[in-house]
Short mmCIF file of C-alpha atoms in Angstrom, two decimals:
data_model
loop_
_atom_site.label_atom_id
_atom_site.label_comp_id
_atom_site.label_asym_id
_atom_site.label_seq_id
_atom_site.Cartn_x
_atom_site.Cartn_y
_atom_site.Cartn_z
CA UNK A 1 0.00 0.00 0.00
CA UNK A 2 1.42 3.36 -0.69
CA UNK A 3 1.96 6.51 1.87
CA UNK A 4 -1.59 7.84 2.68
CA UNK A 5 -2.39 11.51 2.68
CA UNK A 6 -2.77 13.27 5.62
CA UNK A 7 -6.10 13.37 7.04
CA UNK A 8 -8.21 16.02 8.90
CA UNK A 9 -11.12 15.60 10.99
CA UNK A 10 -13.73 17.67 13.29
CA UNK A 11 -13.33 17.33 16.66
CA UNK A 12 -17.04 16.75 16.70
CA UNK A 13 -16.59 13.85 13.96
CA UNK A 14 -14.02 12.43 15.65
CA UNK A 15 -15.81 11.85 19.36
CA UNK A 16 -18.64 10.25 17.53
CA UNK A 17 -16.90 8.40 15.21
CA UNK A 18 -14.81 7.20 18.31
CA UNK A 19 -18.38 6.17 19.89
CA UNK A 20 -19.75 4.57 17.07
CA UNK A 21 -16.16 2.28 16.67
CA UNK A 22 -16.68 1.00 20.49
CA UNK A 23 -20.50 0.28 19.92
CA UNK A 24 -19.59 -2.49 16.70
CA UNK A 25 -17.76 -5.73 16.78
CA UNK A 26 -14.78 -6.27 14.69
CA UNK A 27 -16.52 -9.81 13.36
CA UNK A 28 -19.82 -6.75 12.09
CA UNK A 29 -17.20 -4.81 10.57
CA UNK A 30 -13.92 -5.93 9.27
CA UNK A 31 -12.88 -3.08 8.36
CA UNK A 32 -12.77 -1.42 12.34
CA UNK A 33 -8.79 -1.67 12.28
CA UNK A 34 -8.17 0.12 9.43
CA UNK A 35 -10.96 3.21 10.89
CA UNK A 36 -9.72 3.02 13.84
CA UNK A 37 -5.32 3.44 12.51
CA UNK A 38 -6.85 6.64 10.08
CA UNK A 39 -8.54 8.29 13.09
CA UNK A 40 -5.08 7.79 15.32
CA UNK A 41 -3.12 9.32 12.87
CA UNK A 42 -5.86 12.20 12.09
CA UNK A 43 -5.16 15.91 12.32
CA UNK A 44 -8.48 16.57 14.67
CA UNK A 45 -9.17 20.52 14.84
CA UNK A 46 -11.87 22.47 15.63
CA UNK A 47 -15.27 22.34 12.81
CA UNK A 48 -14.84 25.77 12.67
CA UNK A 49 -11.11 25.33 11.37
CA UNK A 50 -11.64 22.51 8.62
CA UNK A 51 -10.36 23.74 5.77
CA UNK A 52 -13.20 23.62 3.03
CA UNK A 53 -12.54 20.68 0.52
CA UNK A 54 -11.83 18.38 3.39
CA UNK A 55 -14.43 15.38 3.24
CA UNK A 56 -16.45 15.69 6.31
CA UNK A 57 -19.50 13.57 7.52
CA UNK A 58 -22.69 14.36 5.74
CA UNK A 59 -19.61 15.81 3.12
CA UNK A 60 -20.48 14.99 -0.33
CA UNK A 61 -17.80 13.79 -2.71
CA UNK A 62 -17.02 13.19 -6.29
CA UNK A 63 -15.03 10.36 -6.70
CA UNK A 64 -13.51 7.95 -8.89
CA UNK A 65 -12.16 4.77 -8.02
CA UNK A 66 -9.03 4.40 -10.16
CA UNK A 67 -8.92 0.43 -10.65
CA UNK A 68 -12.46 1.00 -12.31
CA UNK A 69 -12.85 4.79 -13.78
CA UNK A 70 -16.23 4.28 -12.03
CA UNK A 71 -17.14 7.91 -11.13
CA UNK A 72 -19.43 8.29 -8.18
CA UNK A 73 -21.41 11.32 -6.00
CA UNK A 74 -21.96 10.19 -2.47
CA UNK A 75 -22.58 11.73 0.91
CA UNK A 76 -20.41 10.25 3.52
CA UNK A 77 -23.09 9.21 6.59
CA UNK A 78 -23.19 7.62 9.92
CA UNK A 79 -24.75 4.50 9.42
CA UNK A 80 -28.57 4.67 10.36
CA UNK A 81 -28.34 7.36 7.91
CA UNK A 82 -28.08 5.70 4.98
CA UNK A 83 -31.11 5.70 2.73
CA UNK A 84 -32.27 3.25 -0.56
CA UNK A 85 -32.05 6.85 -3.01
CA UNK A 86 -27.86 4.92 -3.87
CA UNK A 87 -26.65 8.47 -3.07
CA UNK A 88 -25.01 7.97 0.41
CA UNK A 89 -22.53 5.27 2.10
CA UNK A 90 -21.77 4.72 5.46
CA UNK A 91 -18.66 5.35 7.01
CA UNK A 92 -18.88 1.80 7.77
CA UNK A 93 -18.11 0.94 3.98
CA UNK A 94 -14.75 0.72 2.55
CA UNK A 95 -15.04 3.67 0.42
CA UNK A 96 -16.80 5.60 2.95
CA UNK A 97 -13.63 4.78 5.33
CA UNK A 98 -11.35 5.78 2.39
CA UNK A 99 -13.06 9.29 1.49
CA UNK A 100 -13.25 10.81 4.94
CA UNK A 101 -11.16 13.63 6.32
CA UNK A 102 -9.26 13.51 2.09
CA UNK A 103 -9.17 16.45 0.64
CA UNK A 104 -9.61 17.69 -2.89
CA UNK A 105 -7.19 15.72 -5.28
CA UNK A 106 -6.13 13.26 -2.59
CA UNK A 107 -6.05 9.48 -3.09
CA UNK A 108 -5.52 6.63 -1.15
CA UNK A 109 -5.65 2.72 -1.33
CA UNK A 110 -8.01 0.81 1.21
CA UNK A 111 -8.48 -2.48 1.53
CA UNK A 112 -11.70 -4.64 0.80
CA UNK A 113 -12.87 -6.90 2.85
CA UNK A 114 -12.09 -10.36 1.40
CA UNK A 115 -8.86 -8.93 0.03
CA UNK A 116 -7.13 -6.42 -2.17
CA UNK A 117 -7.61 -2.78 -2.41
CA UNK A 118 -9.64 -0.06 -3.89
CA UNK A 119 -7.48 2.76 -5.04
CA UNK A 120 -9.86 6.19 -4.21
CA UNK A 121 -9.38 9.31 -6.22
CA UNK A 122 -11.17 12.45 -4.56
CA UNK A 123 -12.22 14.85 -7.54
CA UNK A 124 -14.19 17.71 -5.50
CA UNK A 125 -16.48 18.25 -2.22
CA UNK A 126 -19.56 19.55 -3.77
CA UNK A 127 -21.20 19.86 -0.08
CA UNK A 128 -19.58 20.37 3.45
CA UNK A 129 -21.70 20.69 6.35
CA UNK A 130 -18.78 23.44 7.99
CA UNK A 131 -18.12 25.15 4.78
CA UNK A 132 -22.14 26.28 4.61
CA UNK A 133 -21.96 26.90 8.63
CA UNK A 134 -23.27 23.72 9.99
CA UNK A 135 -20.90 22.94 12.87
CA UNK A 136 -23.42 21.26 15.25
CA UNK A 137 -25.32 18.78 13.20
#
């Protein structure tokens, strides 16, 4: 795998992403190692400080997934969040795991469950929740 980017993450995202880790099994979610490495090695800074193309929850993202050219629009959501409209993915997911706290023209490779990796190209935050002013959500 090569060097990841740096990450960034709210302080808010962080504490409940740090809640929601304890609260699932590792056998529920194979990926809950990986999460839990990112969010160690995290920059965490205030919501009010996140730079603006930094992938956020409730972020959405253009994406690409390089292995595949497939091109996708998702917001990034907790998961009792996600809905059946195909237009969010937990944080849960492997990609969701990859895309958060990336920035603009970032990618990184993340492992699938089952094996190899998906290699995640970040093409542009076309929604943050602390870019419009939503720092409590």
């Amino acid at each position: 795998m090569s060097t990841r980017p740096n990450i960034i993450l709210s302080t808010t995202d962080a504490e409940r992403l740090e809640r929601l880790l304890d609260s699932v099994d590792a056998a529920d979610f194979p990926g809950k190692a990986d999460l839990e490495a990112e969010l160690s090695r995290a920059i965490v800074v205030d919501a009010k400080d996140i730079p603006p193309k930094v992938v956020t929850m409730r972020s959405t993202v253009r994406f690409h997934i390089l292995s595949s050219s497939e091109e996708r629009c998702l917001t990034l959501v907790y998961p009792k969040d996600v809905d059946e409209s195909g237009q969010t993915v937990s944080i849960l997911a492997p990609v969701g795991s990859a895309l958060l706290g990336l920035s603009e023209g970032d990618e990184i490779d993340w492992p699938k469950p089952g094996g190899g990796t998906l290699r995640v190209y970040i093409d542009e935050v076309t929604y943050q929740p602390e870019r419009s002013g939503e720092y409590f959500r």
